[in-house]
CSV table of C-alpha atoms in Angstrom, one decimal:
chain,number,residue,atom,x,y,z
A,944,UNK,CA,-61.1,83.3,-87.6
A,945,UNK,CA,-62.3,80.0,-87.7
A,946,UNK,CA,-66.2,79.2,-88.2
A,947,UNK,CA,-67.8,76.6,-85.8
A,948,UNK,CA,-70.9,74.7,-86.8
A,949,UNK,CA,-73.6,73.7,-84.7
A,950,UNK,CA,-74.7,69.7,-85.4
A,951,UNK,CA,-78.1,68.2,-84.3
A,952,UNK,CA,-79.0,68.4,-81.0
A,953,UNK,CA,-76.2,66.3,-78.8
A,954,UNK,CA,-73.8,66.1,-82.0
A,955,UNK,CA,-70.5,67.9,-81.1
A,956,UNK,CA,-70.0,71.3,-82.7
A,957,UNK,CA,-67.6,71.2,-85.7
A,958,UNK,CA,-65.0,73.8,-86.8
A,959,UNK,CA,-64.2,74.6,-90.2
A,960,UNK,CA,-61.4,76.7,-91.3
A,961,UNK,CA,-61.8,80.5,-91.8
A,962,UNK,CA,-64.7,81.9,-92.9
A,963,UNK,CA,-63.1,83.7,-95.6
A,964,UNK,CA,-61.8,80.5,-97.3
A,965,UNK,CA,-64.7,78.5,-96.4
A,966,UNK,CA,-67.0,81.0,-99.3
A,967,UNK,CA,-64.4,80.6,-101.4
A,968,UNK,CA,-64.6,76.6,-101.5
A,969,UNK,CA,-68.1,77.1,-100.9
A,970,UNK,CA,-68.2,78.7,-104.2
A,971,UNK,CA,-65.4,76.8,-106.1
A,972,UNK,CA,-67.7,73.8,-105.1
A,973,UNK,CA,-71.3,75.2,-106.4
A,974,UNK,CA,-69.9,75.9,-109.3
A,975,UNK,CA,-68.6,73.2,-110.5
A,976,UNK,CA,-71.6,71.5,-109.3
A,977,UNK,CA,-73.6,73.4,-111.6
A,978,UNK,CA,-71.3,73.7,-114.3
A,979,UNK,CA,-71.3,70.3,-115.0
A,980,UNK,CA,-74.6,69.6,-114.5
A,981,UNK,CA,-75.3,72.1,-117.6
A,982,UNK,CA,-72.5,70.3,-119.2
A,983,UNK,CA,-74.3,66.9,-119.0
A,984,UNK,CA,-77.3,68.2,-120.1
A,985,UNK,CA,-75.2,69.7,-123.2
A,986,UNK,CA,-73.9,66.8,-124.3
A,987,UNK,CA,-76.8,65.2,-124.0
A,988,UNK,CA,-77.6,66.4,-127.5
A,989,UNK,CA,-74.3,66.0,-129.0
A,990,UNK,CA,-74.8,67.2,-132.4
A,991,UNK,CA,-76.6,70.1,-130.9
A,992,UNK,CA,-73.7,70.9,-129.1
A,993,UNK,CA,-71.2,70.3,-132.4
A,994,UNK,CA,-73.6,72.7,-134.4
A,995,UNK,CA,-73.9,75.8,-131.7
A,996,UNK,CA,-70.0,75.8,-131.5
A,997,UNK,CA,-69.2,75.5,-135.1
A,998,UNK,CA,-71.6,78.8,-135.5
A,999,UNK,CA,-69.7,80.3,-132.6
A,1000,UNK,CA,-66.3,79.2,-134.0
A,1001,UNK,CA,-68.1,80.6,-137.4
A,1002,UNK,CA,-69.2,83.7,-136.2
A,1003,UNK,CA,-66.1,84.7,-134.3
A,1004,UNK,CA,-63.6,83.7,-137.4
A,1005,UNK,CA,-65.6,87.0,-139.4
A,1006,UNK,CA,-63.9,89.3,-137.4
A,1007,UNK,CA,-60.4,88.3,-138.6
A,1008,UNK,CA,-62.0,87.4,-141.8
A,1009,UNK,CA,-62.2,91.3,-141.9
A,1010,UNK,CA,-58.8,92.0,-140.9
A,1011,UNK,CA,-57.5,89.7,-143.9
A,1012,UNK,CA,-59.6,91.5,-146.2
A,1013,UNK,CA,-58.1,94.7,-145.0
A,1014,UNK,CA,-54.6,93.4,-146.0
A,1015,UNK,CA,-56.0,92.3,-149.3
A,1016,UNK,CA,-55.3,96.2,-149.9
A,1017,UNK,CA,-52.8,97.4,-147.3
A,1018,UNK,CA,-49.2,95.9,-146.5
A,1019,UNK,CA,-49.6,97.1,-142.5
A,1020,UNK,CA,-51.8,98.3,-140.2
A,1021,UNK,CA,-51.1,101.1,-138.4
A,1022,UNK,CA,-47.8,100.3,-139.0
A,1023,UNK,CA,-48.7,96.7,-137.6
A,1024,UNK,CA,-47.8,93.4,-140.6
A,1025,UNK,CA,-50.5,91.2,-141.2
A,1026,UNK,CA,-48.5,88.5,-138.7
A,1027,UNK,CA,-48.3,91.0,-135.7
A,1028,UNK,CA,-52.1,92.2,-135.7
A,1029,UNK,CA,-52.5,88.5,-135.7
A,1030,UNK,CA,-50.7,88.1,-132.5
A,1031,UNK,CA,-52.7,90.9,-131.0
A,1032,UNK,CA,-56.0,88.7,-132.2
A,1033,UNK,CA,-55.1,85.8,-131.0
A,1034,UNK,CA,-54.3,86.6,-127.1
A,1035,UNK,CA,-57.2,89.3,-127.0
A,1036,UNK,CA,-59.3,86.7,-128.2
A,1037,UNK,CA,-57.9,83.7,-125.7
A,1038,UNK,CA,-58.4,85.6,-123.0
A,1039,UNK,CA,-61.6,86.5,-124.0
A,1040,UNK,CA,-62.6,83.4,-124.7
A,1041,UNK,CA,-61.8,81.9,-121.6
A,1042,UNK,CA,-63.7,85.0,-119.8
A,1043,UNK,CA,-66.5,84.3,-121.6
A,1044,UNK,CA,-66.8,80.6,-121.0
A,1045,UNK,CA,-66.5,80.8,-117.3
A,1046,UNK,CA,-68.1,83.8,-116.6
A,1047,UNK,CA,-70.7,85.3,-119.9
A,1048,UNK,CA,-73.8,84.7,-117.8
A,1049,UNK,CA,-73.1,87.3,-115.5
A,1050,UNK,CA,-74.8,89.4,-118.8
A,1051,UNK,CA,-78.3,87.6,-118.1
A,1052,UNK,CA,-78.4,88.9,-113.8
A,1053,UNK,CA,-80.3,92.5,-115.5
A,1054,UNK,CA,-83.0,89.7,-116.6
A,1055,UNK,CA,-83.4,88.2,-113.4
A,1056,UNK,CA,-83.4,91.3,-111.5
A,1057,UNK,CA,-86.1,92.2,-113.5
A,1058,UNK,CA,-88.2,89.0,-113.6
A,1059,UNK,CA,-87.9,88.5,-109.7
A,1060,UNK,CA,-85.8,84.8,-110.5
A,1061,UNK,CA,-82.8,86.3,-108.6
A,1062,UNK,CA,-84.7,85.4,-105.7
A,1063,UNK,CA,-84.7,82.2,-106.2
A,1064,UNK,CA,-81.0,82.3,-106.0
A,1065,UNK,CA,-80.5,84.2,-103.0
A,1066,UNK,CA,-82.5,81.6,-100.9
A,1067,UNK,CA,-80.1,78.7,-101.8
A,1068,UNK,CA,-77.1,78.0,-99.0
A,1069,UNK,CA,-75.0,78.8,-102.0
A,1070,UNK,CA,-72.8,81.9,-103.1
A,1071,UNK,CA,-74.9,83.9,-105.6
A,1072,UNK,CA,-71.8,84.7,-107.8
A,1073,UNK,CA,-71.2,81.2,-108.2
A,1074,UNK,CA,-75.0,80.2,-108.7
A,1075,UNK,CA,-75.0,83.4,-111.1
A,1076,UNK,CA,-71.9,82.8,-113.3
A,1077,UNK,CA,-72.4,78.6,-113.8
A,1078,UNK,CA,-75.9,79.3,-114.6
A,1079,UNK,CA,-76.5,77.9,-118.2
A,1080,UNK,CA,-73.1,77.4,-118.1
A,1081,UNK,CA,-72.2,77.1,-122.1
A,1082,UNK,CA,-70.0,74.7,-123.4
A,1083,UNK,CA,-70.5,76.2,-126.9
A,1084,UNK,CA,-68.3,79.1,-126.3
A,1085,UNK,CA,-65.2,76.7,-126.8
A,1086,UNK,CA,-65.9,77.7,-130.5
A,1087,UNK,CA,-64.4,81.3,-129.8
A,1088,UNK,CA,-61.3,80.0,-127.4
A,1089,UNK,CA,-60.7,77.8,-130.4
A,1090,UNK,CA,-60.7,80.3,-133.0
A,1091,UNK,CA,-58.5,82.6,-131.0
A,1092,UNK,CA,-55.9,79.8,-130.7
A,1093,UNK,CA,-55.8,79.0,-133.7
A,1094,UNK,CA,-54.8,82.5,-135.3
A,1095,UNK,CA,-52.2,82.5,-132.1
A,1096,UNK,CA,-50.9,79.7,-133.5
A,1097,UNK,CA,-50.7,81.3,-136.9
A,1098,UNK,CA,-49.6,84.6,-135.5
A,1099,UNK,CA,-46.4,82.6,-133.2
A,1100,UNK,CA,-45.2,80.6,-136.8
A,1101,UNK,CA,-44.9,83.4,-139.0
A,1102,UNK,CA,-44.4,86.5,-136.6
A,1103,UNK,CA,-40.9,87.6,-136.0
A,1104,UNK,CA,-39.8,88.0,-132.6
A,1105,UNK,CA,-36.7,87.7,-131.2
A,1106,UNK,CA,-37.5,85.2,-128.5
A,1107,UNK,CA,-36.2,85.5,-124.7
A,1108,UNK,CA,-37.0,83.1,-121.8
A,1109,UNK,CA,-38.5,86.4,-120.3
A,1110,UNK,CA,-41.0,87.0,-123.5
A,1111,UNK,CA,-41.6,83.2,-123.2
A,1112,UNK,CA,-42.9,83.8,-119.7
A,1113,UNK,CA,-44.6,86.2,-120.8
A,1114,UNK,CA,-46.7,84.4,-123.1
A,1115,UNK,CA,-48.7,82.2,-120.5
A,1116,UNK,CA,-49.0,84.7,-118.1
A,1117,UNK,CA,-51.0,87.3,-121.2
A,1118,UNK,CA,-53.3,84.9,-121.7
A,1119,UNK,CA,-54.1,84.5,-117.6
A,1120,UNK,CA,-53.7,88.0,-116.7
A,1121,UNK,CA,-56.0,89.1,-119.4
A,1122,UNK,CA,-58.1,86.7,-118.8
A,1123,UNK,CA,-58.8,87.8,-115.1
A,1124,UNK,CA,-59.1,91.6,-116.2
A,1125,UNK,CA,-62.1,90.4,-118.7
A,1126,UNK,CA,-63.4,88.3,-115.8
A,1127,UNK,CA,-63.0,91.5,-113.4
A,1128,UNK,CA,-65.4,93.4,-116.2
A,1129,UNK,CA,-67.8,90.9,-116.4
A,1130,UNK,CA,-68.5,91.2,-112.8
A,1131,UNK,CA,-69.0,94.9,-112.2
A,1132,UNK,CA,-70.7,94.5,-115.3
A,1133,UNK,CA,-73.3,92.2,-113.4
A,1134,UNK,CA,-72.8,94.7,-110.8
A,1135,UNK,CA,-74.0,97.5,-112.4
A,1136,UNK,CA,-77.0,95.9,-113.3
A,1137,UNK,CA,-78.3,95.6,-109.9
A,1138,UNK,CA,-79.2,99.1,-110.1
A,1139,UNK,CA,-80.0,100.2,-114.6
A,1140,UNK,CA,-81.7,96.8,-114.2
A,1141,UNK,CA,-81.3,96.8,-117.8
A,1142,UNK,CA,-77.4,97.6,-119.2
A,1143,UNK,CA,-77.2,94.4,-120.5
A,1144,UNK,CA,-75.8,96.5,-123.5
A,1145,UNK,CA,-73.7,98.8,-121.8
A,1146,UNK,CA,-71.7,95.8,-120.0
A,1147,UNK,CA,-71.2,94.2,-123.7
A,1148,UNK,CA,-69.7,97.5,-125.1
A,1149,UNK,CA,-66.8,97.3,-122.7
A,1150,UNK,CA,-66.7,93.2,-122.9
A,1151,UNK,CA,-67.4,92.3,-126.3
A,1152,UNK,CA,-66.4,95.6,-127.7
A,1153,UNK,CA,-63.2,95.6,-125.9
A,1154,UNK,CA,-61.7,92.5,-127.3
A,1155,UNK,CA,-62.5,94.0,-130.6
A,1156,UNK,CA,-61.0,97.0,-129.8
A,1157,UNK,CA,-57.6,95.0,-128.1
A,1158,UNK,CA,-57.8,93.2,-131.4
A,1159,UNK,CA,-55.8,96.1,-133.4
A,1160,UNK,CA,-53.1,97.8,-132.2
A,1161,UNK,CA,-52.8,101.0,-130.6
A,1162,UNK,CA,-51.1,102.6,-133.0
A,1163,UNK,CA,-54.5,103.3,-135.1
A,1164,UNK,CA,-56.5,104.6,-132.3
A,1165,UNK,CA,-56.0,108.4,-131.0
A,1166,UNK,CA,-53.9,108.9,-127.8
A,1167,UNK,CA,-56.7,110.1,-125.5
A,1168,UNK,CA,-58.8,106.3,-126.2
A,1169,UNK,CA,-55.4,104.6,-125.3
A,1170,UNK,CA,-54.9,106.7,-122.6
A,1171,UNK,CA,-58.3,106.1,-121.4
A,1172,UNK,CA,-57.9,101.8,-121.8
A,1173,UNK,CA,-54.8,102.1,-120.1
A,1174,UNK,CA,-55.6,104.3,-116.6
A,1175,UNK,CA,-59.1,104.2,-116.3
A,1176,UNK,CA,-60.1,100.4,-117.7
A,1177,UNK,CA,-56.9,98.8,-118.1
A,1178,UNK,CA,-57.8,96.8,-121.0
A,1179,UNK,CA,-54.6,97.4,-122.8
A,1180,UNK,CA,-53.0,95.1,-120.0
A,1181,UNK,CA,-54.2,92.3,-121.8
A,1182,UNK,CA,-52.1,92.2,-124.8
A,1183,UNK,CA,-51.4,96.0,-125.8
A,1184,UNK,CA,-48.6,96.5,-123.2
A,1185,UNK,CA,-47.4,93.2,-122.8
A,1186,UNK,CA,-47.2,92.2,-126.8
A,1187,UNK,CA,-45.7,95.4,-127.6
A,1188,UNK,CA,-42.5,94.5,-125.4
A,1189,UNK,CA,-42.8,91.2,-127.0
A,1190,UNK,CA,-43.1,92.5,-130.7
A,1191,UNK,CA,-40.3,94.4,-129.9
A,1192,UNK,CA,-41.8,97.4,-130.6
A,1193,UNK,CA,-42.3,100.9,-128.6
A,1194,UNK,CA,-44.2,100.6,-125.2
A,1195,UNK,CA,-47.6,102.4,-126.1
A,1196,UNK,CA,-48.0,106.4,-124.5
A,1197,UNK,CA,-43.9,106.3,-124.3
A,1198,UNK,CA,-44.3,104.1,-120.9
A,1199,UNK,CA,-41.2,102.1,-119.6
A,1200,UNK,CA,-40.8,98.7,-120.5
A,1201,UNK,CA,-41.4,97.4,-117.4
A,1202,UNK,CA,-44.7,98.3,-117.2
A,1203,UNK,CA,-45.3,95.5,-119.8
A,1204,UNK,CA,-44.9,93.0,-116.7
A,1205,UNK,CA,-48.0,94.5,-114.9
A,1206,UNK,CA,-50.7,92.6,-116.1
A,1207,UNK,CA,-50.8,90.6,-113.1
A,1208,UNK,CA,-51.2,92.9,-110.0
A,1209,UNK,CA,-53.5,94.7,-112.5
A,1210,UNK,CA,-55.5,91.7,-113.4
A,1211,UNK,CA,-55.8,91.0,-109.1
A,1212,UNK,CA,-56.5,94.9,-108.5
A,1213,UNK,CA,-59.6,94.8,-110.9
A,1214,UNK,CA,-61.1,91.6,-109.5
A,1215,UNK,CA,-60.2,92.8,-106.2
A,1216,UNK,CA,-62.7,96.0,-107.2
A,1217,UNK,CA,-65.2,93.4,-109.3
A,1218,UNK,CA,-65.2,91.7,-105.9
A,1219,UNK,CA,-66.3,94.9,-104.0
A,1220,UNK,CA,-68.7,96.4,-106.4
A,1221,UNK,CA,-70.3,93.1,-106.4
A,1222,UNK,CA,-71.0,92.9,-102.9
A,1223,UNK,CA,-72.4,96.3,-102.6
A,1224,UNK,CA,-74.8,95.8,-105.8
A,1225,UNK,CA,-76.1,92.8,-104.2
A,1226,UNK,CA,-76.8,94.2,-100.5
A,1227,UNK,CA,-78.6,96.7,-102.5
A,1228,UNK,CA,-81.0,95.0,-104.3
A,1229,UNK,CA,-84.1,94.6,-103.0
A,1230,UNK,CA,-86.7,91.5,-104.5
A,1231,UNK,CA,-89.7,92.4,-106.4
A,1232,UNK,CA,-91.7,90.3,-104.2
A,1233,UNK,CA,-93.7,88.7,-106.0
């Protein structure tokens, strides 16, 4: 269905394409707009900006600082060598990473419900997803997607796998698919702060806490948490399933292998749902008016 606009008074009407596709560009537009505004104003103070993503880079590299301390005193983890827990890491942490950077201010919509500033979003001919996501858009998180690509890059020179063109494939499309699933969280994260107005917390525990939990492999955690990461959030469809067909190791719960090349209608199913709780958290929010 195609949307017509009206023009000034004895302008001709103009049609745009569907309306559907029109929000979409409408939002791919606003934020970029804003994205890169709050990039120019980053780089604005340069060694600022070097500083904040050296202590992200910094804080991020403890948690495999950790795992290396572990195998200090261990040969394997769960079963897992020091190279393959690496290769979990690294994609868990890439697709993070790139989650995070596009979408980790979706954590601060619980402030502006509460402060009333969402308002000031909703008034703008803009989609508030867009507006919400670029807003204080930080460059500084490159410091994490760094990190975790660089222990990937580790992980994929010492790691032995038995390579295939299909676990090649497989590679690119890990890091994507996981990233949308962590994207799809983030957003009925948001979501579900249009009505605790406060879960800031709560939408961390499954974001944050899940790439730490993705970074070691299933084989340490009991069945019922894997279970529960696999059919109710399908967070192990970010590396769990996928790297475990490319480790060449045993498919997680005794599933088929096939179900290791499911990330992506998994990864469109969850933002497809992200998509819809969105939408009804934001029809029901009402403004503080004031």
């Amino acid at each position: 269905m195609a949307d017509t606009v009206r023009g000034p008074v004895g302008a001709p009407d103009t049609v745009r394409g569907p309306v559907g596709t029109n929000r979409v560009l409408d939002g791919i537009r606003t934020y970029r707009m804003i994205s890169a505004m709050w990039i120019r104003s980053t780089m604005t103070y340069r060694a600022s900006f070097a500083m904040t993503t050296l202590g992200n880079f910094t804080a991020t590299a403890f948690d495999f600082v950790a795992i290396l301390l572990m195998f200090s005193r261990v040969d394997a983890l769960g079963g897992y060598a020091l190279p393959e827990i690496a290769f979990l890491y690294g994609l868990s942490s890439v697709a993070f990473g790139l989650a995070d950077l596009g979408l980790g201010s979706m954590e601060r919509l619980g402030r502006r419900v509460r402060d009333g500033t969402l308002d000031t979003l909703l008034v703008r001919p803009a989609p508030v997803l867009a507006q919400m996501a670029a807003d204080q858009f930080g460059l500084r998180r490159l410091g994490r997607v760094t990190q975790g690509t660089m222990v990937l890059v580790y992980a994929l020179a010492t790691v032995d796998i038995d390579w295939t063109p299909l676990k090649l494939l497989l590679m690119p499309v890990m890091i994507l698919s996981g990233a949308g699933i962590f994207a799809a969280v983030f957003i009925a994260g948001a979501a579900f702060q249009f009505v605790a107005k406060d879960a800031s917390e709560v939408q961390n525990a499954f974001t944050y806490g899940g790439t730490t939990l993705l970074q070691y492999p299933p084989t340490v955690f009991a069945t019922e948490l894997v279970r529960g990461v696999t059919f109710v959030l399908p967070l192990s469809f970010v590396n769990w399933l996928p790297a475990t067909y490319v480790l060449g190791r045993p498919i997680p719960l005794g599933l088929p292998d096939w179900v290791a090349f499911l990330s992506p209608p998994v990864a469109v199913a969850c933002c497809a749902l992200a998509g819809l709780a969105w939408r009804a958290g934001l029809r029901s929010y009402r403004s503080t008016g004031s």
